[in-house]
mmCIF file with all atom_site columns, C-alpha atoms in Angstrom:
data_model
loop_
_atom_site.group_PDB
_atom_site.id
_atom_site.type_symbol
_atom_site.label_atom_id
_atom_site.label_alt_id
_atom_site.label_comp_id
_atom_site.label_asym_id
_atom_site.label_entity_id
_atom_site.label_seq_id
_atom_site.pdbx_PDB_ins_code
_atom_site.Cartn_x
_atom_site.Cartn_y
_atom_site.Cartn_z
_atom_site.occupancy
_atom_site.B_iso_or_equiv
_atom_site.pdbx_formal_charge
_atom_site.auth_seq_id
_atom_site.auth_comp_id
_atom_site.auth_asym_id
_atom_site.auth_atom_id
_atom_site.pdbx_PDB_model_num
ATOM 1   C CA . UNK A 1 1   ? 0.000   0.000   0.000   1.00 95.00 ? 51  UNK A CA 1
ATOM 2   C CA . UNK A 1 2   ? 1.105   3.570   -0.601  1.00 97.00 ? 52  UNK A CA 1
ATOM 3   C CA . UNK A 1 3   ? 1.598   5.298   2.739   1.00 97.00 ? 53  UNK A CA 1
ATOM 4   C CA . UNK A 1 4   ? 0.709   8.980   2.843   1.00 97.00 ? 54  UNK A CA 1
ATOM 5   C CA . UNK A 1 5   ? 2.531   10.946  5.543   1.00 97.00 ? 55  UNK A CA 1
ATOM 6   C CA . UNK A 1 6   ? 1.374   14.441  6.450   1.00 98.00 ? 56  UNK A CA 1
ATOM 7   C CA . UNK A 1 7   ? 3.258   17.114  8.380   1.00 97.00 ? 57  UNK A CA 1
ATOM 8   C CA . UNK A 1 8   ? 2.556   18.802  10.644  1.00 96.00 ? 58  UNK A CA 1
ATOM 9   C CA . UNK A 1 9   ? -0.201  16.882  12.404  1.00 96.00 ? 59  UNK A CA 1
ATOM 10  C CA . UNK A 1 10  ? -1.374  20.084  14.045  1.00 95.00 ? 60  UNK A CA 1
ATOM 11  C CA . UNK A 1 11  ? -1.099  23.641  12.783  1.00 93.00 ? 61  UNK A CA 1
ATOM 12  C CA . UNK A 1 12  ? -2.181  26.544  15.021  1.00 95.00 ? 62  UNK A CA 1
ATOM 13  C CA . UNK A 1 13  ? -2.515  29.591  12.802  1.00 96.00 ? 63  UNK A CA 1
ATOM 14  C CA . UNK A 1 14  ? -3.354  33.248  13.376  1.00 96.00 ? 64  UNK A CA 1
ATOM 15  C CA . UNK A 1 15  ? -6.359  34.505  11.416  1.00 96.00 ? 65  UNK A CA 1
ATOM 16  C CA . UNK A 1 16  ? -5.235  36.123  8.185   1.00 96.00 ? 66  UNK A CA 1
ATOM 17  C CA . UNK A 1 17  ? -1.896  34.334  8.212   1.00 97.00 ? 67  UNK A CA 1
ATOM 18  C CA . UNK A 1 18  ? -0.842  31.593  5.793   1.00 97.00 ? 68  UNK A CA 1
ATOM 19  C CA . UNK A 1 19  ? -0.808  27.878  6.510   1.00 97.00 ? 69  UNK A CA 1
ATOM 20  C CA . UNK A 1 20  ? 0.999   25.074  4.744   1.00 97.00 ? 70  UNK A CA 1
ATOM 21  C CA . UNK A 1 21  ? 0.558   21.308  4.933   1.00 98.00 ? 71  UNK A CA 1
ATOM 22  C CA . UNK A 1 22  ? 2.964   18.791  3.487   1.00 98.00 ? 72  UNK A CA 1
ATOM 23  C CA . UNK A 1 23  ? 2.073   15.344  2.205   1.00 98.00 ? 73  UNK A CA 1
ATOM 24  C CA . UNK A 1 24  ? 4.661   12.759  1.245   1.00 98.00 ? 74  UNK A CA 1
ATOM 25  C CA . UNK A 1 25  ? 3.878   9.440   -0.417  1.00 98.00 ? 75  UNK A CA 1
ATOM 26  C CA . UNK A 1 26  ? 5.927   6.269   0.009   1.00 98.00 ? 76  UNK A CA 1
ATOM 27  C CA . UNK A 1 27  ? 5.921   5.755   -3.772  1.00 97.00 ? 77  UNK A CA 1
ATOM 28  C CA . UNK A 1 28  ? 5.575   8.014   -6.769  1.00 97.00 ? 78  UNK A CA 1
ATOM 29  C CA . UNK A 1 29  ? 1.960   8.958   -7.445  1.00 97.00 ? 79  UNK A CA 1
ATOM 30  C CA . UNK A 1 30  ? 2.505   9.289   -11.179 1.00 96.00 ? 80  UNK A CA 1
ATOM 31  C CA . UNK A 1 31  ? 0.034   6.936   -12.844 1.00 93.00 ? 81  UNK A CA 1
ATOM 32  C CA . UNK A 1 32  ? 0.870   4.940   -15.956 1.00 92.00 ? 82  UNK A CA 1
ATOM 33  C CA . UNK A 1 33  ? -1.309  7.398   -17.882 1.00 91.00 ? 83  UNK A CA 1
ATOM 34  C CA . UNK A 1 34  ? 1.043   10.213  -16.856 1.00 91.00 ? 84  UNK A CA 1
ATOM 35  C CA . UNK A 1 35  ? -1.334  11.883  -14.436 1.00 92.00 ? 85  UNK A CA 1
ATOM 36  C CA . UNK A 1 36  ? -0.893  12.233  -10.666 1.00 95.00 ? 86  UNK A CA 1
ATOM 37  C CA . UNK A 1 37  ? -4.037  11.474  -8.738  1.00 95.00 ? 87  UNK A CA 1
ATOM 38  C CA . UNK A 1 38  ? -3.391  13.380  -5.541  1.00 96.00 ? 88  UNK A CA 1
ATOM 39  C CA . UNK A 1 39  ? -6.285  15.205  -3.911  1.00 97.00 ? 89  UNK A CA 1
ATOM 40  C CA . UNK A 1 40  ? -6.827  17.273  -0.782  1.00 98.00 ? 90  UNK A CA 1
ATOM 41  C CA . UNK A 1 41  ? -9.926  17.037  1.402   1.00 98.00 ? 91  UNK A CA 1
ATOM 42  C CA . UNK A 1 42  ? -11.175 19.298  4.180   1.00 98.00 ? 92  UNK A CA 1
ATOM 43  C CA . UNK A 1 43  ? -13.198 17.932  7.072   1.00 96.00 ? 93  UNK A CA 1
ATOM 44  C CA . UNK A 1 44  ? -14.815 20.551  9.250   1.00 96.00 ? 94  UNK A CA 1
ATOM 45  C CA . UNK A 1 45  ? -15.889 19.468  12.755  1.00 93.00 ? 95  UNK A CA 1
ATOM 46  C CA . UNK A 1 46  ? -18.875 17.137  12.610  1.00 92.00 ? 96  UNK A CA 1
ATOM 47  C CA . UNK A 1 47  ? -18.970 17.202  8.814   1.00 95.00 ? 97  UNK A CA 1
ATOM 48  C CA . UNK A 1 48  ? -18.043 14.718  6.074   1.00 94.00 ? 98  UNK A CA 1
ATOM 49  C CA . UNK A 1 49  ? -14.914 15.361  4.037   1.00 95.00 ? 99  UNK A CA 1
ATOM 50  C CA . UNK A 1 50  ? -15.163 17.882  1.242   1.00 96.00 ? 100 UNK A CA 1
ATOM 51  C CA . UNK A 1 51  ? -13.007 17.986  -1.890  1.00 96.00 ? 101 UNK A CA 1
ATOM 52  C CA . UNK A 1 52  ? -10.738 21.022  -2.150  1.00 97.00 ? 102 UNK A CA 1
ATOM 53  C CA . UNK A 1 53  ? -8.054  20.138  -4.695  1.00 97.00 ? 103 UNK A CA 1
ATOM 54  C CA . UNK A 1 54  ? -7.684  17.328  -7.235  1.00 96.00 ? 104 UNK A CA 1
ATOM 55  C CA . UNK A 1 55  ? -4.847  16.235  -9.497  1.00 95.00 ? 105 UNK A CA 1
ATOM 56  C CA . UNK A 1 56  ? -2.305  18.109  -7.355  1.00 96.00 ? 106 UNK A CA 1
ATOM 57  C CA . UNK A 1 57  ? -3.384  21.652  -8.080  1.00 96.00 ? 107 UNK A CA 1
ATOM 58  C CA . UNK A 1 58  ? -6.911  21.891  -9.494  1.00 95.00 ? 108 UNK A CA 1
ATOM 59  C CA . UNK A 1 59  ? -9.412  23.638  -7.252  1.00 96.00 ? 109 UNK A CA 1
ATOM 60  C CA . UNK A 1 60  ? -12.819 21.967  -7.129  1.00 94.00 ? 110 UNK A CA 1
ATOM 61  C CA . UNK A 1 61  ? -15.945 23.964  -7.900  1.00 93.00 ? 111 UNK A CA 1
ATOM 62  C CA . UNK A 1 62  ? -16.729 26.568  -5.251  1.00 95.00 ? 112 UNK A CA 1
ATOM 63  C CA . UNK A 1 63  ? -13.402 26.295  -3.435  1.00 97.00 ? 113 UNK A CA 1
ATOM 64  C CA . UNK A 1 64  ? -11.966 29.725  -2.546  1.00 97.00 ? 114 UNK A CA 1
ATOM 65  C CA . UNK A 1 65  ? -8.796  30.720  -4.358  1.00 96.00 ? 115 UNK A CA 1
ATOM 66  C CA . UNK A 1 66  ? -6.932  31.096  -1.072  1.00 98.00 ? 116 UNK A CA 1
ATOM 67  C CA . UNK A 1 67  ? -6.480  27.318  -1.290  1.00 98.00 ? 117 UNK A CA 1
ATOM 68  C CA . UNK A 1 68  ? -3.748  26.085  -3.612  1.00 98.00 ? 118 UNK A CA 1
ATOM 69  C CA . UNK A 1 69  ? -1.963  22.819  -4.214  1.00 98.00 ? 119 UNK A CA 1
ATOM 70  C CA . UNK A 1 70  ? 1.443   22.023  -5.625  1.00 98.00 ? 120 UNK A CA 1
ATOM 71  C CA . UNK A 1 71  ? 4.017   19.276  -5.871  1.00 98.00 ? 121 UNK A CA 1
ATOM 72  C CA . UNK A 1 72  ? 5.088   16.341  -7.947  1.00 97.00 ? 122 UNK A CA 1
ATOM 73  C CA . UNK A 1 73  ? 6.140   12.721  -7.657  1.00 96.00 ? 123 UNK A CA 1
ATOM 74  C CA . UNK A 1 74  ? 6.105   11.991  -3.928  1.00 98.00 ? 124 UNK A CA 1
ATOM 75  C CA . UNK A 1 75  ? 5.991   15.472  -2.358  1.00 98.00 ? 125 UNK A CA 1
ATOM 76  C CA . UNK A 1 76  ? 2.928   17.657  -2.263  1.00 98.00 ? 126 UNK A CA 1
ATOM 77  C CA . UNK A 1 77  ? 1.778   20.797  -0.465  1.00 98.00 ? 127 UNK A CA 1
ATOM 78  C CA . UNK A 1 78  ? -1.530  22.430  0.347   1.00 98.00 ? 128 UNK A CA 1
ATOM 79  C CA . UNK A 1 79  ? -1.372  26.132  1.094   1.00 98.00 ? 129 UNK A CA 1
ATOM 80  C CA . UNK A 1 80  ? -3.964  28.452  2.550   1.00 98.00 ? 130 UNK A CA 1
ATOM 81  C CA . UNK A 1 81  ? -2.884  32.000  1.731   1.00 97.00 ? 131 UNK A CA 1
ATOM 82  C CA . UNK A 1 82  ? -4.868  33.693  4.502   1.00 97.00 ? 132 UNK A CA 1
ATOM 83  C CA . UNK A 1 83  ? -6.589  31.488  7.046   1.00 97.00 ? 133 UNK A CA 1
ATOM 84  C CA . UNK A 1 84  ? -10.196 32.320  7.852   1.00 97.00 ? 134 UNK A CA 1
ATOM 85  C CA . UNK A 1 85  ? -12.273 31.024  10.781  1.00 96.00 ? 135 UNK A CA 1
ATOM 86  C CA . UNK A 1 86  ? -14.220 28.697  8.480   1.00 96.00 ? 136 UNK A CA 1
ATOM 87  C CA . UNK A 1 87  ? -10.980 26.909  7.532   1.00 97.00 ? 137 UNK A CA 1
ATOM 88  C CA . UNK A 1 88  ? -10.752 25.228  10.931  1.00 97.00 ? 138 UNK A CA 1
ATOM 89  C CA . UNK A 1 89  ? -10.802 21.470  10.545  1.00 97.00 ? 139 UNK A CA 1
ATOM 90  C CA . UNK A 1 90  ? -8.732  18.488  9.524   1.00 97.00 ? 140 UNK A CA 1
ATOM 91  C CA . UNK A 1 91  ? -7.116  18.282  6.107   1.00 98.00 ? 141 UNK A CA 1
ATOM 92  C CA . UNK A 1 92  ? -6.312  15.015  4.363   1.00 98.00 ? 142 UNK A CA 1
ATOM 93  C CA . UNK A 1 93  ? -4.287  14.210  1.303   1.00 98.00 ? 143 UNK A CA 1
ATOM 94  C CA . UNK A 1 94  ? -5.405  11.137  -0.625  1.00 97.00 ? 144 UNK A CA 1
ATOM 95  C CA . UNK A 1 95  ? -4.134  9.166   -3.596  1.00 96.00 ? 145 UNK A CA 1
ATOM 96  C CA . UNK A 1 96  ? -6.069  7.307   -6.263  1.00 94.00 ? 146 UNK A CA 1
ATOM 97  C CA . UNK A 1 97  ? -3.077  6.308   -8.371  1.00 94.00 ? 147 UNK A CA 1
ATOM 98  C CA . UNK A 1 98  ? -2.781  2.792   -6.984  1.00 94.00 ? 148 UNK A CA 1
ATOM 99  C CA . UNK A 1 99  ? -5.044  0.360   -5.144  1.00 91.00 ? 149 UNK A CA 1
ATOM 100 C CA . UNK A 1 100 ? -5.857  0.451   -2.373  1.00 94.00 ? 150 UNK A CA 1
ATOM 101 C CA . UNK A 1 101 ? -6.642  4.145   -2.336  1.00 95.00 ? 151 UNK A CA 1
ATOM 102 C CA . UNK A 1 102 ? -5.105  5.629   0.793   1.00 96.00 ? 152 UNK A CA 1
ATOM 103 C CA . UNK A 1 103 ? -5.303  8.763   2.911   1.00 97.00 ? 153 UNK A CA 1
ATOM 104 C CA . UNK A 1 104 ? -2.868  10.723  5.006   1.00 97.00 ? 154 UNK A CA 1
ATOM 105 C CA . UNK A 1 105 ? -3.394  10.729  8.751   1.00 96.00 ? 155 UNK A CA 1
ATOM 106 C CA . UNK A 1 106 ? -4.764  14.250  8.700   1.00 97.00 ? 156 UNK A CA 1
ATOM 107 C CA . UNK A 1 107 ? -3.549  17.700  9.750   1.00 97.00 ? 157 UNK A CA 1
ATOM 108 C CA . UNK A 1 108 ? -5.612  19.693  12.205  1.00 97.00 ? 158 UNK A CA 1
ATOM 109 C CA . UNK A 1 109 ? -5.773  23.411  11.442  1.00 97.00 ? 159 UNK A CA 1
ATOM 110 C CA . UNK A 1 110 ? -6.866  25.521  14.377  1.00 96.00 ? 160 UNK A CA 1
ATOM 111 C CA . UNK A 1 111 ? -6.866  29.197  15.236  1.00 94.00 ? 161 UNK A CA 1
ATOM 112 C CA . UNK A 1 112 ? -4.325  30.444  17.758  1.00 92.00 ? 162 UNK A CA 1
ATOM 113 C CA . UNK B 2 1   ? -27.158 18.608  -6.872  1.00 88.00 ? 206 UNK B CA 1
ATOM 114 C CA . UNK B 2 2   ? -26.231 15.010  -6.142  1.00 93.00 ? 207 UNK B CA 1
ATOM 115 C CA . UNK B 2 3   ? -26.834 13.852  -2.581  1.00 96.00 ? 208 UNK B CA 1
ATOM 116 C CA . UNK B 2 4   ? -25.846 10.604  -0.891  1.00 97.00 ? 209 UNK B CA 1
ATOM 117 C CA . UNK B 2 5   ? -27.435 9.269   2.265   1.00 98.00 ? 210 UNK B CA 1
ATOM 118 C CA . UNK B 2 6   ? -26.279 6.301   4.308   1.00 98.00 ? 211 UNK B CA 1
ATOM 119 C CA . UNK B 2 7   ? -28.762 4.152   6.209   1.00 98.00 ? 212 UNK B CA 1
ATOM 120 C CA . UNK B 2 8   ? -28.646 1.029   8.329   1.00 97.00 ? 213 UNK B CA 1
ATOM 121 C CA . UNK B 2 9   ? -28.415 -0.237  11.903  1.00 97.00 ? 214 UNK B CA 1
ATOM 122 C CA . UNK B 2 10  ? -26.330 1.839   14.279  1.00 96.00 ? 215 UNK B CA 1
ATOM 123 C CA . UNK B 2 11  ? -25.539 -1.119  16.511  1.00 97.00 ? 216 UNK B CA 1
ATOM 124 C CA . UNK B 2 12  ? -24.223 -4.496  15.419  1.00 98.00 ? 217 UNK B CA 1
ATOM 125 C CA . UNK B 2 13  ? -23.206 -7.415  17.638  1.00 97.00 ? 218 UNK B CA 1
ATOM 126 C CA . UNK B 2 14  ? -19.707 -8.874  17.411  1.00 97.00 ? 219 UNK B CA 1
ATOM 127 C CA . UNK B 2 15  ? -19.329 -11.664 14.831  1.00 97.00 ? 220 UNK B CA 1
ATOM 128 C CA . UNK B 2 16  ? -22.442 -10.494 12.971  1.00 98.00 ? 221 UNK B CA 1
ATOM 129 C CA . UNK B 2 17  ? -22.668 -8.760  9.595   1.00 98.00 ? 222 UNK B CA 1
ATOM 130 C CA . UNK B 2 18  ? -22.801 -4.984  9.225   1.00 98.00 ? 223 UNK B CA 1
ATOM 131 C CA . UNK B 2 19  ? -25.150 -3.898  6.436   1.00 98.00 ? 224 UNK B CA 1
ATOM 132 C CA . UNK B 2 20  ? -25.447 -0.359  5.114   1.00 98.00 ? 225 UNK B CA 1
ATOM 133 C CA . UNK B 2 21  ? -27.163 1.207   2.121   1.00 98.00 ? 226 UNK B CA 1
ATOM 134 C CA . UNK B 2 22  ? -26.343 4.426   0.328   1.00 98.00 ? 227 UNK B CA 1
ATOM 135 C CA . UNK B 2 23  ? -29.205 6.112   -1.513  1.00 98.00 ? 228 UNK B CA 1
ATOM 136 C CA . UNK B 2 24  ? -28.246 8.489   -4.303  1.00 97.00 ? 229 UNK B CA 1
ATOM 137 C CA . UNK B 2 25  ? -30.559 11.365  -5.190  1.00 96.00 ? 230 UNK B CA 1
ATOM 138 C CA . UNK B 2 26  ? -30.313 14.205  -7.676  1.00 93.00 ? 231 UNK B CA 1
ATOM 139 C CA . UNK B 2 27  ? -28.894 11.975  -10.373 1.00 90.00 ? 232 UNK B CA 1
ATOM 140 C CA . UNK B 2 28  ? -28.921 8.428   -11.671 1.00 90.00 ? 233 UNK B CA 1
ATOM 141 C CA . UNK B 2 29  ? -26.416 6.002   -10.207 1.00 92.00 ? 234 UNK B CA 1
ATOM 142 C CA . UNK B 2 30  ? -26.128 4.557   -13.727 1.00 89.00 ? 235 UNK B CA 1
ATOM 143 C CA . UNK B 2 31  ? -25.309 7.781   -15.513 1.00 78.00 ? 236 UNK B CA 1
ATOM 144 C CA . UNK B 2 32  ? -21.896 9.131   -16.232 1.00 70.00 ? 237 UNK B CA 1
ATOM 145 C CA . UNK B 2 33  ? -18.591 7.694   -15.280 1.00 87.00 ? 238 UNK B CA 1
ATOM 146 C CA . UNK B 2 34  ? -18.443 7.166   -11.570 1.00 92.00 ? 239 UNK B CA 1
ATOM 147 C CA . UNK B 2 35  ? -17.332 4.668   -9.025  1.00 94.00 ? 240 UNK B CA 1
ATOM 148 C CA . UNK B 2 36  ? -19.402 4.384   -5.868  1.00 96.00 ? 241 UNK B CA 1
ATOM 149 C CA . UNK B 2 37  ? -17.324 3.913   -2.751  1.00 97.00 ? 242 UNK B CA 1
ATOM 150 C CA . UNK B 2 38  ? -17.450 3.195   0.953   1.00 98.00 ? 243 UNK B CA 1
ATOM 151 C CA . UNK B 2 39  ? -14.972 4.812   3.355   1.00 98.00 ? 244 UNK B CA 1
ATOM 152 C CA . UNK B 2 40  ? -14.878 4.575   7.134   1.00 97.00 ? 245 UNK B CA 1
ATOM 153 C CA . UNK B 2 41  ? -13.482 6.678   9.966   1.00 95.00 ? 246 UNK B CA 1
ATOM 154 C CA . UNK B 2 42  ? -13.044 5.414   13.547  1.00 94.00 ? 247 UNK B CA 1
ATOM 155 C CA . UNK B 2 43  ? -13.703 8.071   16.162  1.00 92.00 ? 248 UNK B CA 1
ATOM 156 C CA . UNK B 2 44  ? -10.916 10.612  16.278  1.00 88.00 ? 249 UNK B CA 1
ATOM 157 C CA . UNK B 2 45  ? -8.951  8.822   13.563  1.00 90.00 ? 250 UNK B CA 1
ATOM 158 C CA . UNK B 2 46  ? -8.297  9.056   9.859   1.00 91.00 ? 251 UNK B CA 1
ATOM 159 C CA . UNK B 2 47  ? -10.046 7.742   6.778   1.00 95.00 ? 252 UNK B CA 1
ATOM 160 C CA . UNK B 2 48  ? -9.878  4.194   5.433   1.00 97.00 ? 253 UNK B CA 1
ATOM 161 C CA . UNK B 2 49  ? -11.082 3.278   1.945   1.00 97.00 ? 254 UNK B CA 1
ATOM 162 C CA . UNK B 2 50  ? -13.170 0.092   2.033   1.00 97.00 ? 255 UNK B CA 1
ATOM 163 C CA . UNK B 2 51  ? -14.001 -0.506  -1.609  1.00 97.00 ? 256 UNK B CA 1
ATOM 164 C CA . UNK B 2 52  ? -15.780 0.640   -4.732  1.00 96.00 ? 257 UNK B CA 1
ATOM 165 C CA . UNK B 2 53  ? -18.296 -0.547  -7.299  1.00 95.00 ? 258 UNK B CA 1
ATOM 166 C CA . UNK B 2 54  ? -19.113 0.462   -10.854 1.00 92.00 ? 259 UNK B CA 1
ATOM 167 C CA . UNK B 2 55  ? -22.664 0.292   -12.102 1.00 87.00 ? 260 UNK B CA 1
ATOM 168 C CA . UNK B 2 56  ? -21.710 -2.782  -14.132 1.00 87.00 ? 261 UNK B CA 1
ATOM 169 C CA . UNK B 2 57  ? -21.165 -4.525  -10.810 1.00 89.00 ? 262 UNK B CA 1
ATOM 170 C CA . UNK B 2 58  ? -17.384 -4.577  -11.066 1.00 92.00 ? 263 UNK B CA 1
ATOM 171 C CA . UNK B 2 59  ? -15.779 -4.177  -7.633  1.00 95.00 ? 264 UNK B CA 1
ATOM 172 C CA . UNK B 2 60  ? -12.444 -3.486  -5.984  1.00 95.00 ? 265 UNK B CA 1
ATOM 173 C CA . UNK B 2 61  ? -11.805 -3.892  -2.279  1.00 96.00 ? 266 UNK B CA 1
ATOM 174 C CA . UNK B 2 62  ? -9.135  -2.882  0.181   1.00 96.00 ? 267 UNK B CA 1
ATOM 175 C CA . UNK B 2 63  ? -7.036  -6.045  0.683   1.00 96.00 ? 268 UNK B CA 1
ATOM 176 C CA . UNK B 2 64  ? -7.103  -5.446  4.442   1.00 95.00 ? 269 UNK B CA 1
ATOM 177 C CA . UNK B 2 65  ? -10.871 -6.052  4.430   1.00 95.00 ? 270 UNK B CA 1
ATOM 178 C CA . UNK B 2 66  ? -11.376 -8.014  1.227   1.00 92.00 ? 271 UNK B CA 1
ATOM 179 C CA . UNK B 2 67  ? -12.216 -11.343 2.852   1.00 94.00 ? 272 UNK B CA 1
ATOM 180 C CA . UNK B 2 68  ? -15.090 -9.762  4.782   1.00 97.00 ? 273 UNK B CA 1
ATOM 181 C CA . UNK B 2 69  ? -16.482 -7.124  2.390   1.00 98.00 ? 274 UNK B CA 1
ATOM 182 C CA . UNK B 2 70  ? -19.168 -7.229  -0.262  1.00 98.00 ? 275 UNK B CA 1
ATOM 183 C CA . UNK B 2 71  ? -20.348 -4.133  -2.131  1.00 97.00 ? 276 UNK B CA 1
ATOM 184 C CA . UNK B 2 72  ? -23.350 -4.376  -4.417  1.00 96.00 ? 277 UNK B CA 1
ATOM 185 C CA . UNK B 2 73  ? -25.474 -2.019  -6.498  1.00 95.00 ? 278 UNK B CA 1
ATOM 186 C CA . UNK B 2 74  ? -29.205 -1.817  -7.183  1.00 94.00 ? 279 UNK B CA 1
ATOM 187 C CA . UNK B 2 75  ? -29.671 0.555   -10.113 1.00 92.00 ? 280 UNK B CA 1
ATOM 188 C CA . UNK B 2 76  ? -33.476 0.240   -9.968  1.00 93.00 ? 281 UNK B CA 1
ATOM 189 C CA . UNK B 2 77  ? -33.432 1.802   -6.495  1.00 96.00 ? 282 UNK B CA 1
ATOM 190 C CA . UNK B 2 78  ? -30.480 4.130   -7.161  1.00 96.00 ? 283 UNK B CA 1
ATOM 191 C CA . UNK B 2 79  ? -28.662 2.531   -4.245  1.00 96.00 ? 284 UNK B CA 1
ATOM 192 C CA . UNK B 2 80  ? -25.486 0.713   -3.460  1.00 97.00 ? 285 UNK B CA 1
ATOM 193 C CA . UNK B 2 81  ? -24.756 -1.332  -0.367  1.00 98.00 ? 286 UNK B CA 1
ATOM 194 C CA . UNK B 2 82  ? -22.018 -2.530  1.942   1.00 98.00 ? 287 UNK B CA 1
ATOM 195 C CA . UNK B 2 83  ? -21.843 -5.776  3.853   1.00 98.00 ? 288 UNK B CA 1
ATOM 196 C CA . UNK B 2 84  ? -19.006 -6.402  6.305   1.00 98.00 ? 289 UNK B CA 1
ATOM 197 C CA . UNK B 2 85  ? -19.008 -9.800  7.965   1.00 97.00 ? 290 UNK B CA 1
ATOM 198 C CA . UNK B 2 86  ? -17.567 -11.100 11.228  1.00 97.00 ? 291 UNK B CA 1
ATOM 199 C CA . UNK B 2 87  ? -17.369 -7.649  12.762  1.00 97.00 ? 292 UNK B CA 1
ATOM 200 C CA . UNK B 2 88  ? -15.418 -6.805  15.899  1.00 97.00 ? 293 UNK B CA 1
ATOM 201 C CA . UNK B 2 89  ? -15.068 -3.680  18.009  1.00 97.00 ? 294 UNK B CA 1
ATOM 202 C CA . UNK B 2 90  ? -12.323 -2.560  15.614  1.00 96.00 ? 295 UNK B CA 1
ATOM 203 C CA . UNK B 2 91  ? -15.020 -2.068  12.957  1.00 97.00 ? 296 UNK B CA 1
ATOM 204 C CA . UNK B 2 92  ? -16.747 0.614   15.032  1.00 98.00 ? 297 UNK B CA 1
ATOM 205 C CA . UNK B 2 93  ? -16.608 3.760   12.918  1.00 98.00 ? 298 UNK B CA 1
ATOM 206 C CA . UNK B 2 94  ? -18.495 6.373   10.975  1.00 97.00 ? 299 UNK B CA 1
ATOM 207 C CA . UNK B 2 95  ? -19.166 4.883   7.553   1.00 98.00 ? 300 UNK B CA 1
ATOM 208 C CA . UNK B 2 96  ? -19.351 7.202   4.552   1.00 98.00 ? 301 UNK B CA 1
ATOM 209 C CA . UNK B 2 97  ? -20.515 6.548   1.046   1.00 98.00 ? 302 UNK B CA 1
ATOM 210 C CA . UNK B 2 98  ? -19.010 8.705   -1.675  1.00 97.00 ? 303 UNK B CA 1
ATOM 211 C CA . UNK B 2 99  ? -19.018 9.233   -5.422  1.00 96.00 ? 304 UNK B CA 1
ATOM 212 C CA . UNK B 2 100 ? -15.729 8.977   -7.289  1.00 94.00 ? 305 UNK B CA 1
ATOM 213 C CA . UNK B 2 101 ? -15.442 10.735  -10.630 1.00 92.00 ? 306 UNK B CA 1
ATOM 214 C CA . UNK B 2 102 ? -13.763 8.945   -13.524 1.00 89.00 ? 307 UNK B CA 1
ATOM 215 C CA . UNK B 2 103 ? -12.953 11.338  -16.364 1.00 84.00 ? 308 UNK B CA 1
ATOM 216 C CA . UNK B 2 104 ? -10.171 9.455   -18.077 1.00 76.00 ? 309 UNK B CA 1
ATOM 217 C CA . UNK B 2 105 ? -10.169 11.684  -21.152 1.00 79.00 ? 310 UNK B CA 1
ATOM 218 C CA . UNK B 2 106 ? -9.056  14.649  -19.062 1.00 82.00 ? 311 UNK B CA 1
ATOM 219 C CA . UNK B 2 107 ? -7.242  12.640  -16.409 1.00 81.00 ? 312 UNK B CA 1
ATOM 220 C CA . UNK B 2 108 ? -9.536  13.491  -13.560 1.00 86.00 ? 313 UNK B CA 1
ATOM 221 C CA . UNK B 2 109 ? -10.118 11.008  -10.756 1.00 91.00 ? 314 UNK B CA 1
ATOM 222 C CA . UNK B 2 110 ? -11.418 12.207  -7.408  1.00 93.00 ? 315 UNK B CA 1
ATOM 223 C CA . UNK B 2 111 ? -14.114 11.925  -4.725  1.00 94.00 ? 316 UNK B CA 1
ATOM 224 C CA . UNK B 2 112 ? -16.574 14.749  -5.312  1.00 92.00 ? 317 UNK B CA 1
ATOM 225 C CA . UNK B 2 113 ? -19.676 14.006  -3.228  1.00 94.00 ? 318 UNK B CA 1
ATOM 226 C CA . UNK B 2 114 ? -19.912 12.385  0.208   1.00 97.00 ? 319 UNK B CA 1
ATOM 227 C CA . UNK B 2 115 ? -22.785 11.331  2.389   1.00 97.00 ? 320 UNK B CA 1
ATOM 228 C CA . UNK B 2 116 ? -23.111 12.719  5.901   1.00 97.00 ? 321 UNK B CA 1
ATOM 229 C CA . UNK B 2 117 ? -21.902 9.453   7.371   1.00 97.00 ? 322 UNK B CA 1
ATOM 230 C CA . UNK B 2 118 ? -23.491 6.995   9.758   1.00 98.00 ? 323 UNK B CA 1
ATOM 231 C CA . UNK B 2 119 ? -22.024 5.755   13.021  1.00 97.00 ? 324 UNK B CA 1
ATOM 232 C CA . UNK B 2 120 ? -21.940 2.009   13.429  1.00 98.00 ? 325 UNK B CA 1
ATOM 233 C CA . UNK B 2 121 ? -21.021 0.635   16.836  1.00 98.00 ? 326 UNK B CA 1
ATOM 234 C CA . UNK B 2 122 ? -20.042 -2.994  17.291  1.00 97.00 ? 327 UNK B CA 1
ATOM 235 C CA . UNK B 2 123 ? -20.987 -4.088  20.760  1.00 96.00 ? 328 UNK B CA 1
ATOM 236 C CA . UNK B 2 124 ? -22.877 -6.846  22.503  1.00 94.00 ? 329 UNK B CA 1
#
């Protein structure tokens, strides 16, 4: 299985300041078709996960542009340019390049 | 707007079979290119992918659960279902159903819609 490792596990952030989450995979996430199926999910307290970013850097419909994704191969990053109160929650990276699909352990973003 | 809703018993006895159904509304489960998946989340922990099904009935399961899992689809009811046999306390979790987009032509694969989740507790 591909292991997804996120750092940090907790990120206290001041409102209006940036936040960054790293995700590293144990194997390259480049699929045989040349694409990299790495997504980012947000899970607000008491809510199901919600898609933010797919294929490394593509924002899903309705996702604010303060969220951005980058990376390649085995190293990926989610950035929030200016954290707002509604961004509090746990963020997961996930890969769909190889079975079984796997998730990172989650990074909790909270306000200082 | 597609919506998914999980349903089923919230309490299952050890060694019995957990059975859940996901009802899809706002769109046909047979239309488009999607996989229909189950994912679970133990309290305070991360997400674990259980398996997926295509409307043709083709399935893929997480090897860690494969011997105990069956996912099926009923297109006439716009539903798909999960059965997990021989459950133990370790299977206590919130179970989510989710839609996975397959857009091979543009290289897009991702979970786009999730149900609200249903808590299943395994206890005698």
